[in-house]
Amino acid sequence: MRSYRIEEINEIVGGILTKVEDTTITRLMPPLLADETTLALALSEEEIDNLAKTKAKAALVPLGVNLEHISTIEVERPRLAMMKLLHLFYSAPDTPMGIHPTAVIHPDAQIGNNVSIGPHVVVSRNSKIGDNTKLLAHCYIGKDCTIGENCLFHAGCNIGDCSKIGNRVILQHNVSIGADGFSFVTENPDVIEQARKEGQVVEQNTKQKVYKIPSIGGVVIGDDVEIGANSCIDRGTIENTEIGDQTKIDDLVMVGHNCKIGKACMLVSQCGIAGSCKIGDRVVIAGQAGLADHIEIGSDSIIMAKAGVTKSFPEKSIIIGAPAVPRKDFIKQLKCMKAAEEIVTKFKKYEHLLSALEQDAE
């Protein structure tokens, strides 16, 4: 079991220690789940209040919180301090050095130094695996792929042909990179094309044939990217789909073919980005938001949860609603709805008088 003195913990996070007694820390927990060898993480007002009931002898708290009965480490950014401490207690997955006997490595593949390749992993023709990279069980690497150094691919990841993945990339369980894009064409204009052009569906063709458009582009992922479990990044139709450095993608996210995602973006669970969208740097796309195809979102924008984005927005936009509008406009809409509700209430109150006037007029 790992253990640290309270002074060591304080040195790691660069905090202000107010020590009540000597304490050895063996784990991290919220105050109500903490015991005497736990550092209680009191990052919110509620958790700070819970320190009155904790069994812990020490707590991590925001600046300005000082308690007489417990040692405290005050920090300016509690969540950043928590990140540093979690790295102390994190237990990485088992990744024995070398190639497991059940792995299938093509003779033309290039395997770097200190690589860990787990059970039933497949590395296909002409693919390159960088130094210190770890591929856990049942990962599949297609042909002509380049995987950078110090990557970690969890179990079940599938990397399609011609994908290029940078250094220090983490793929969580069952990520799909480089599957064919959702690209199809019909012999005649389909209902979507009609609706876009005419504003309505004009004709029906019950014998319409739908043809698959093959994807010959790839996927290019930058350095220090993390992609959550069961997320999908499709390969480009002709050009590459791209994910910029430092971008973090949550579980169950869909990024369509030809998309260009900038640097240090945050894509939250269950959001979907249709094909050929361009997303700037440091953009946040919250949970269950959806973007139509060929949209551009400027850098430093925030797309709020469940937004339905049907058009492009400039940089530093805050976008909400379906169809999505700037946050200021959305608030105006809410105020108008509230005002309309009051008008309807007043109308109902005097509706009988209006009916009486109409009868007199007749």
CSV table of C-alpha atoms in Angstrom, one decimal:
chain,number,residue,atom,x,y,z
A,1,MET,CA,0.0,0.0,0.0
A,2,ARG,CA,1.3,3.4,-0.9
A,3,SER,CA,1.6,5.9,1.9
A,4,TYR,CA,2.7,9.6,2.1
A,5,ARG,CA,3.2,12.0,5.0
A,6,ILE,CA,1.0,15.0,5.0
A,7,GLU,CA,4.1,17.2,4.4
A,8,GLU,CA,4.9,15.2,1.2
A,9,ILE,CA,1.4,15.6,-0.1
A,10,ASN,CA,1.6,19.4,0.5
A,11,GLU,CA,4.9,19.6,-1.3
A,12,ILE,CA,3.5,17.8,-4.3
A,13,VAL,CA,0.5,20.1,-4.7
A,14,GLY,CA,2.3,23.3,-3.7
A,15,GLY,CA,-0.3,24.2,-1.0
A,16,ILE,CA,-0.5,25.9,2.4
A,17,LEU,CA,-0.4,23.3,5.1
A,18,THR,CA,-2.0,24.0,8.5
A,19,LYS,CA,-1.0,20.9,10.5
A,20,VAL,CA,-2.9,19.7,13.5
A,21,GLU,CA,-1.1,16.4,14.0
A,22,ASP,CA,1.1,13.9,12.1
A,23,THR,CA,-0.8,12.1,9.5
A,24,THR,CA,0.0,9.3,7.0
A,25,ILE,CA,-2.1,9.3,3.8
A,26,THR,CA,-2.9,6.0,2.1
A,27,ARG,CA,-5.9,6.9,0.0
A,28,LEU,CA,-8.1,9.7,-1.3
A,29,MET,CA,-11.9,9.9,-0.6
A,30,PRO,CA,-14.8,12.4,-0.1
A,31,PRO,CA,-15.1,13.5,3.6
A,32,LEU,CA,-18.0,11.2,4.5
A,33,LEU,CA,-16.2,8.1,3.1
A,34,ALA,CA,-12.8,9.0,4.7
A,35,ASP,CA,-11.0,7.3,7.6
A,36,GLU,CA,-8.0,8.3,9.7
A,37,THR,CA,-5.5,7.5,6.9
A,38,THR,CA,-7.5,9.2,4.1
A,39,LEU,CA,-7.0,12.7,2.7
A,40,ALA,CA,-10.5,14.0,2.5
A,41,LEU,CA,-11.1,15.9,-0.8
A,42,ALA,CA,-13.3,18.8,0.1
A,43,LEU,CA,-13.5,20.7,-3.3
A,44,SER,CA,-17.1,22.1,-3.0
A,45,GLU,CA,-19.1,23.9,-0.4
A,46,GLU,CA,-21.1,20.8,0.4
A,47,GLU,CA,-17.9,18.7,0.9
A,48,ILE,CA,-16.4,21.4,3.1
A,49,ASP,CA,-19.5,21.3,5.3
A,50,ASN,CA,-19.1,17.5,5.5
A,51,LEU,CA,-15.7,17.9,7.1
A,52,ALA,CA,-17.5,18.4,10.3
A,53,LYS,CA,-18.6,14.8,10.2
A,54,THR,CA,-15.5,13.2,8.7
A,55,LYS,CA,-13.2,10.7,10.4
A,56,ALA,CA,-10.2,12.0,8.3
A,57,LYS,CA,-7.4,13.8,10.0
A,58,ALA,CA,-6.4,15.8,6.9
A,59,ALA,CA,-8.2,17.5,4.0
A,60,LEU,CA,-7.5,19.2,0.7
A,61,VAL,CA,-9.5,22.4,0.6
A,62,PRO,CA,-9.7,25.7,-1.4
A,63,LEU,CA,-7.8,28.7,-0.3
A,64,GLY,CA,-9.2,30.4,2.8
A,65,VAL,CA,-10.7,27.3,4.4
A,66,ASN,CA,-9.1,26.6,7.7
A,67,LEU,CA,-10.5,24.3,10.4
A,68,GLU,CA,-9.3,23.8,13.9
A,69,HIS,CA,-10.0,20.1,14.3
A,70,ILE,CA,-8.3,18.8,11.1
A,71,SER,CA,-5.1,19.4,9.2
A,72,THR,CA,-5.8,21.3,5.9
A,73,ILE,CA,-3.9,21.8,2.7
A,74,GLU,CA,-5.2,25.0,1.0
A,75,VAL,CA,-4.7,25.2,-2.8
A,76,GLU,CA,-5.8,27.8,-5.4
A,77,ARG,CA,-7.1,25.2,-7.9
A,78,PRO,CA,-8.4,22.2,-5.9
A,79,ARG,CA,-9.2,20.2,-9.0
A,80,LEU,CA,-5.7,20.6,-10.4
A,81,ALA,CA,-4.3,19.5,-7.1
A,82,MET,CA,-6.6,16.5,-7.1
A,83,MET,CA,-5.3,15.5,-10.5
A,84,LYS,CA,-1.7,15.5,-9.2
A,85,LEU,CA,-2.6,13.4,-6.2
A,86,LEU,CA,-4.6,10.9,-8.2
A,87,HIS,CA,-1.5,10.2,-10.3
A,88,LEU,CA,0.2,9.1,-7.0
A,89,PHE,CA,-2.4,6.5,-6.3
A,90,TYR,CA,-3.3,5.5,-9.9
A,91,SER,CA,-2.7,1.9,-10.8
A,92,ALA,CA,-1.9,1.5,-14.5
A,93,PRO,CA,-3.2,-1.6,-16.4
A,94,ASP,CA,-0.9,-4.6,-16.6
A,95,THR,CA,1.2,-4.3,-19.7
A,96,PRO,CA,4.0,-6.9,-19.7
A,97,MET,CA,6.9,-6.0,-22.0
A,98,GLY,CA,7.2,-7.8,-25.2
A,99,ILE,CA,4.8,-9.6,-27.7
A,100,HIS,CA,2.2,-12.1,-26.4
A,101,PRO,CA,2.4,-15.5,-28.1
A,102,THR,CA,-1.2,-15.1,-29.4
A,103,ALA,CA,-0.6,-11.8,-31.1
A,104,VAL,CA,-0.4,-11.7,-34.9
A,105,ILE,CA,2.3,-9.4,-36.2
A,106,HIS,CA,2.8,-9.1,-40.0
A,107,PRO,CA,6.4,-9.6,-41.1
A,108,ASP,CA,6.4,-6.2,-42.8
A,109,ALA,CA,5.2,-4.4,-39.6
A,110,GLN,CA,7.8,-2.4,-37.6
A,111,ILE,CA,7.7,-2.7,-33.8
A,112,GLY,CA,9.6,-0.1,-31.7
A,113,ASN,CA,11.6,-0.6,-28.5
A,114,ASN,CA,10.0,-1.5,-25.1
A,115,VAL,CA,6.6,-2.1,-26.7
A,116,SER,CA,3.9,-4.2,-25.0
A,117,ILE,CA,1.6,-6.1,-27.3
A,118,GLY,CA,-1.1,-8.1,-25.5
A,119,PRO,CA,-3.1,-11.3,-26.2
A,120,HIS,CA,-4.8,-11.6,-29.6
A,121,VAL,CA,-3.5,-8.2,-30.9
A,122,VAL,CA,-3.2,-7.9,-34.7
A,123,VAL,CA,-0.7,-5.5,-36.3
A,124,SER,CA,-1.1,-5.5,-40.1
A,125,ARG,CA,1.1,-5.0,-43.1
A,126,ASN,CA,3.4,-1.9,-43.2
A,127,SER,CA,2.2,-0.5,-39.9
A,128,LYS,CA,4.6,1.0,-37.4
A,129,ILE,CA,4.4,0.9,-33.6
A,130,GLY,CA,6.4,3.6,-31.8
A,131,ASP,CA,8.7,3.1,-28.8
A,132,ASN,CA,7.1,2.4,-25.4
A,133,THR,CA,3.6,2.0,-26.8
A,134,LYS,CA,1.2,-0.4,-25.2
A,135,LEU,CA,-1.5,-2.3,-27.0
A,136,LEU,CA,-3.8,-4.3,-24.7
A,137,ALA,CA,-5.7,-7.4,-25.6
A,138,HIS,CA,-7.7,-7.7,-28.8
A,139,CYS,CA,-6.5,-4.4,-30.4
A,140,TYR,CA,-6.5,-4.4,-34.2
A,141,ILE,CA,-4.1,-2.2,-36.2
A,142,GLY,CA,-4.9,-2.0,-39.9
A,143,LYS,CA,-2.4,-1.8,-42.7
A,144,ASP,CA,-0.2,1.3,-43.4
A,145,CYS,CA,-0.8,2.8,-39.9
A,146,THR,CA,1.6,4.8,-37.9
A,147,ILE,CA,1.3,4.7,-34.1
A,148,GLY,CA,3.4,7.1,-32.1
A,149,GLU,CA,5.5,6.7,-29.0
A,150,ASN,CA,4.2,6.2,-25.4
A,151,CYS,CA,0.7,5.5,-26.5
A,152,LEU,CA,-1.8,3.3,-24.5
A,153,PHE,CA,-4.6,1.5,-26.4
A,154,HIS,CA,-7.0,-0.2,-24.0
A,155,ALA,CA,-8.7,-3.5,-24.9
A,156,GLY,CA,-10.7,-3.9,-28.1
A,157,CYS,CA,-9.5,-0.8,-29.9
A,158,ASN,CA,-9.8,-0.9,-33.7
A,159,ILE,CA,-7.6,1.2,-35.9
A,160,GLY,CA,-8.5,1.3,-39.6
A,161,ASP,CA,-6.1,1.3,-42.5
A,162,CYS,CA,-3.9,4.4,-43.2
A,163,SER,CA,-4.5,6.0,-39.8
A,164,LYS,CA,-1.8,8.1,-38.2
A,165,ILE,CA,-1.8,8.5,-34.5
A,166,GLY,CA,0.6,10.8,-32.6
A,167,ASN,CA,2.6,10.4,-29.4
A,168,ARG,CA,1.1,9.8,-25.9
A,169,VAL,CA,-2.3,9.1,-27.2
A,170,ILE,CA,-4.7,7.2,-25.0
A,171,LEU,CA,-7.6,5.2,-26.5
A,172,GLN,CA,-10.1,3.8,-24.0
A,173,HIS,CA,-11.9,0.5,-24.5
A,174,ASN,CA,-13.4,-0.3,-27.9
A,175,VAL,CA,-12.6,3.0,-29.6
A,176,SER,CA,-13.0,2.8,-33.4
A,177,ILE,CA,-10.6,4.9,-35.5
A,178,GLY,CA,-10.7,4.9,-39.3
A,179,ALA,CA,-13.9,3.1,-40.1
A,180,ASP,CA,-15.6,4.0,-43.4
A,181,GLY,CA,-17.5,7.3,-43.4
A,182,PHE,CA,-21.2,7.4,-43.8
A,183,SER,CA,-21.2,8.4,-47.4
A,184,PHE,CA,-23.8,7.4,-49.9
A,185,VAL,CA,-25.4,8.6,-53.1
A,186,THR,CA,-28.7,7.9,-55.0
A,187,GLU,CA,-29.3,7.7,-58.7
A,188,ASN,CA,-31.9,10.6,-58.5
A,189,PRO,CA,-32.3,13.4,-56.0
A,190,ASP,CA,-33.4,11.8,-52.7
A,191,VAL,CA,-35.8,13.3,-50.1
A,192,ILE,CA,-33.0,15.1,-48.3
A,193,GLU,CA,-31.9,16.8,-51.5
A,194,GLN,CA,-35.5,17.7,-52.3
A,195,ALA,CA,-36.1,19.1,-48.8
A,196,ARG,CA,-33.0,21.3,-48.9
A,197,LYS,CA,-33.8,22.7,-52.4
A,198,GLU,CA,-37.6,22.9,-52.3
A,199,GLY,CA,-38.3,23.0,-48.6
A,200,GLN,CA,-40.5,20.0,-49.0
A,201,VAL,CA,-40.5,16.4,-50.3
A,202,VAL,CA,-41.9,16.7,-53.9
A,203,GLU,CA,-41.6,13.2,-55.3
A,204,GLN,CA,-41.3,9.6,-54.1
A,205,ASN,CA,-39.2,7.0,-55.7
A,206,THR,CA,-39.9,3.6,-54.0
A,207,LYS,CA,-37.3,1.9,-56.3
A,208,GLN,CA,-34.5,4.3,-55.4
A,209,LYS,CA,-31.1,2.7,-55.3
A,210,VAL,CA,-28.5,3.8,-52.7
A,211,TYR,CA,-24.8,3.4,-53.6
A,212,LYS,CA,-21.9,3.4,-51.1
A,213,ILE,CA,-19.2,6.0,-51.6
A,214,PRO,CA,-15.9,4.4,-50.6
A,215,SER,CA,-13.6,6.1,-48.1
A,216,ILE,CA,-10.0,6.4,-49.3
A,217,GLY,CA,-8.8,9.1,-46.9
A,218,GLY,CA,-7.4,8.4,-43.5
A,219,VAL,CA,-7.5,9.7,-39.9
A,220,VAL,CA,-4.7,11.8,-38.4
A,221,ILE,CA,-4.7,12.2,-34.6
A,222,GLY,CA,-2.2,14.6,-33.0
A,223,ASP,CA,-0.2,14.3,-29.8
A,224,ASP,CA,-1.6,14.0,-26.3
A,225,VAL,CA,-5.1,13.2,-27.4
A,226,GLU,CA,-7.4,11.0,-25.4
A,227,ILE,CA,-10.5,9.3,-26.8
A,228,GLY,CA,-13.2,7.7,-24.6
A,229,ALA,CA,-14.7,4.3,-24.7
A,230,ASN,CA,-16.9,3.3,-27.7
A,231,SER,CA,-16.2,6.6,-29.5
A,232,CYS,CA,-15.9,6.5,-33.3
A,233,ILE,CA,-13.7,8.7,-35.6
A,234,ASP,CA,-14.5,7.9,-39.3
A,235,ARG,CA,-11.9,8.1,-42.0
A,236,GLY,CA,-12.2,10.8,-44.7
A,237,THR,CA,-13.8,10.2,-48.0
A,238,ILE,CA,-10.8,11.7,-49.9
A,239,GLU,CA,-9.0,14.0,-47.5
A,240,ASN,CA,-8.2,13.0,-43.9
A,241,THR,CA,-10.3,13.4,-40.8
A,242,GLU,CA,-8.1,15.3,-38.3
A,243,ILE,CA,-8.0,15.6,-34.5
A,244,GLY,CA,-5.7,18.3,-33.1
A,245,ASP,CA,-3.1,18.0,-30.3
A,246,GLN,CA,-4.4,17.9,-26.7
A,247,THR,CA,-8.0,17.3,-27.7
A,248,LYS,CA,-10.0,15.2,-25.3
A,249,ILE,CA,-13.0,13.1,-26.4
A,250,ASP,CA,-15.5,11.5,-24.0
A,251,ASP,CA,-17.3,8.2,-24.3
A,252,LEU,CA,-19.8,7.5,-27.1
A,253,VAL,CA,-18.8,10.4,-29.3
A,254,MET,CA,-19.2,10.3,-33.1
A,255,VAL,CA,-16.9,12.3,-35.4
A,256,GLY,CA,-17.9,12.0,-39.1
A,257,HIS,CA,-15.7,11.8,-42.2
A,258,ASN,CA,-13.6,14.7,-43.3
A,259,CYS,CA,-14.0,16.6,-40.0
A,260,LYS,CA,-11.2,18.9,-38.8
A,261,ILE,CA,-11.2,19.2,-35.0
A,262,GLY,CA,-8.8,21.8,-33.6
A,263,LYS,CA,-6.4,21.7,-30.6
A,264,ALA,CA,-7.3,21.3,-27.0
A,265,CYS,CA,-11.0,20.8,-27.7
A,266,MET,CA,-13.4,19.0,-25.3
A,267,LEU,CA,-16.0,16.8,-26.9
A,268,VAL,CA,-18.4,15.5,-24.2
A,269,SER,CA,-20.3,12.2,-24.1
A,270,GLN,CA,-22.9,11.4,-26.8
A,271,CYS,CA,-22.2,14.5,-29.0
A,272,GLY,CA,-22.2,13.9,-32.7
A,273,ILE,CA,-20.4,15.8,-35.4
A,274,ALA,CA,-21.6,15.2,-39.0
A,275,GLY,CA,-19.2,15.0,-41.9
A,276,SER,CA,-16.9,17.8,-43.2
A,277,CYS,CA,-17.3,20.1,-40.1
A,278,LYS,CA,-14.5,22.4,-39.1
A,279,ILE,CA,-14.0,23.0,-35.4
A,280,GLY,CA,-11.6,25.6,-34.1
A,281,ASP,CA,-9.2,25.3,-31.2
A,282,ARG,CA,-10.3,25.0,-27.5
A,283,VAL,CA,-14.0,24.5,-28.5
A,284,VAL,CA,-16.2,22.7,-25.9
A,285,ILE,CA,-19.1,20.6,-27.3
A,286,ALA,CA,-21.3,19.5,-24.4
A,287,GLY,CA,-23.2,16.2,-24.0
A,288,GLN,CA,-25.7,15.2,-26.7
A,289,ALA,CA,-25.1,18.2,-28.8
A,290,GLY,CA,-25.4,17.5,-32.6
A,291,LEU,CA,-23.8,19.3,-35.5
A,292,ALA,CA,-25.1,19.2,-39.1
A,293,ASP,CA,-22.6,18.6,-41.9
A,294,HIS,CA,-20.3,21.3,-43.4
A,295,ILE,CA,-20.6,23.6,-40.3
A,296,GLU,CA,-17.7,25.7,-39.1
A,297,ILE,CA,-17.3,26.6,-35.4
A,298,GLY,CA,-14.8,29.3,-34.4
A,299,SER,CA,-12.2,28.8,-31.7
A,300,ASP,CA,-13.0,29.3,-28.0
A,301,SER,CA,-16.7,28.6,-28.5
A,302,ILE,CA,-19.0,26.6,-26.3
A,303,ILE,CA,-21.8,24.5,-27.6
A,304,MET,CA,-24.1,23.7,-24.7
A,305,ALA,CA,-25.8,20.4,-24.0
A,306,LYS,CA,-28.4,19.1,-26.4
A,307,ALA,CA,-27.9,22.0,-28.8
A,308,GLY,CA,-28.9,21.2,-32.4
A,309,VAL,CA,-26.4,23.2,-34.5
A,310,THR,CA,-27.6,23.8,-38.1
A,311,LYS,CA,-25.4,26.7,-39.2
A,312,SER,CA,-21.9,28.0,-38.6
A,313,PHE,CA,-20.8,30.3,-35.7
A,314,PRO,CA,-17.8,32.6,-35.3
A,315,GLU,CA,-15.2,32.3,-32.6
A,316,LYS,CA,-16.0,32.8,-28.9
A,317,SER,CA,-19.7,31.9,-29.5
A,318,ILE,CA,-21.8,30.4,-26.7
A,319,ILE,CA,-24.5,28.4,-28.5
A,320,ILE,CA,-27.6,26.8,-27.1
A,321,GLY,CA,-31.0,25.4,-28.2
A,322,ALA,CA,-32.5,23.5,-31.1
A,323,PRO,CA,-32.1,25.0,-33.6
A,324,ALA,CA,-29.1,26.5,-31.9
A,325,VAL,CA,-28.7,30.2,-31.5
A,326,PRO,CA,-26.3,32.5,-29.5
A,327,ARG,CA,-27.0,32.3,-25.8
A,328,LYS,CA,-28.1,36.0,-25.7
A,329,ASP,CA,-30.7,35.3,-28.3
A,330,PHE,CA,-31.9,32.2,-26.5
A,331,ILE,CA,-32.4,34.2,-23.3
A,332,LYS,CA,-34.4,36.8,-25.3
A,333,GLN,CA,-36.6,33.9,-26.6
A,334,LEU,CA,-37.2,32.7,-23.0
A,335,LYS,CA,-38.2,36.2,-21.9
A,336,CYS,CA,-40.5,36.5,-24.9
A,337,MET,CA,-42.1,33.2,-24.0
A,338,LYS,CA,-42.6,34.4,-20.4
A,339,ALA,CA,-44.1,37.6,-21.6
A,340,ALA,CA,-46.4,35.7,-24.0
A,341,GLU,CA,-47.6,33.5,-21.1
A,342,GLU,CA,-48.5,36.7,-19.1
A,343,ILE,CA,-50.4,38.1,-22.1
A,344,VAL,CA,-52.4,34.9,-22.5
A,345,THR,CA,-53.2,34.9,-18.8
A,346,LYS,CA,-54.5,38.4,-19.0
A,347,PHE,CA,-56.4,37.7,-22.2
A,348,LYS,CA,-58.2,34.8,-20.6
A,349,LYS,CA,-59.1,37.0,-17.6
A,350,TYR,CA,-60.9,39.5,-19.9
A,351,GLU,CA,-61.9,37.1,-22.7
A,352,HIS,CA,-65.6,37.2,-21.6
A,353,LEU,CA,-65.6,41.0,-22.1
A,354,LEU,CA,-64.3,40.6,-25.6
A,355,SER,CA,-66.9,38.0,-26.4
A,356,ALA,CA,-69.6,40.3,-25.1
A,357,LEU,CA,-68.4,43.2,-27.3
A,358,GLU,CA,-68.4,40.9,-30.3
A,359,GLN,CA,-72.0,39.9,-29.6
A,360,ASP,CA,-73.0,43.5,-29.2
A,361,ALA,CA,-71.3,44.4,-32.5
A,362,GLU,CA,-73.4,41.7,-34.3
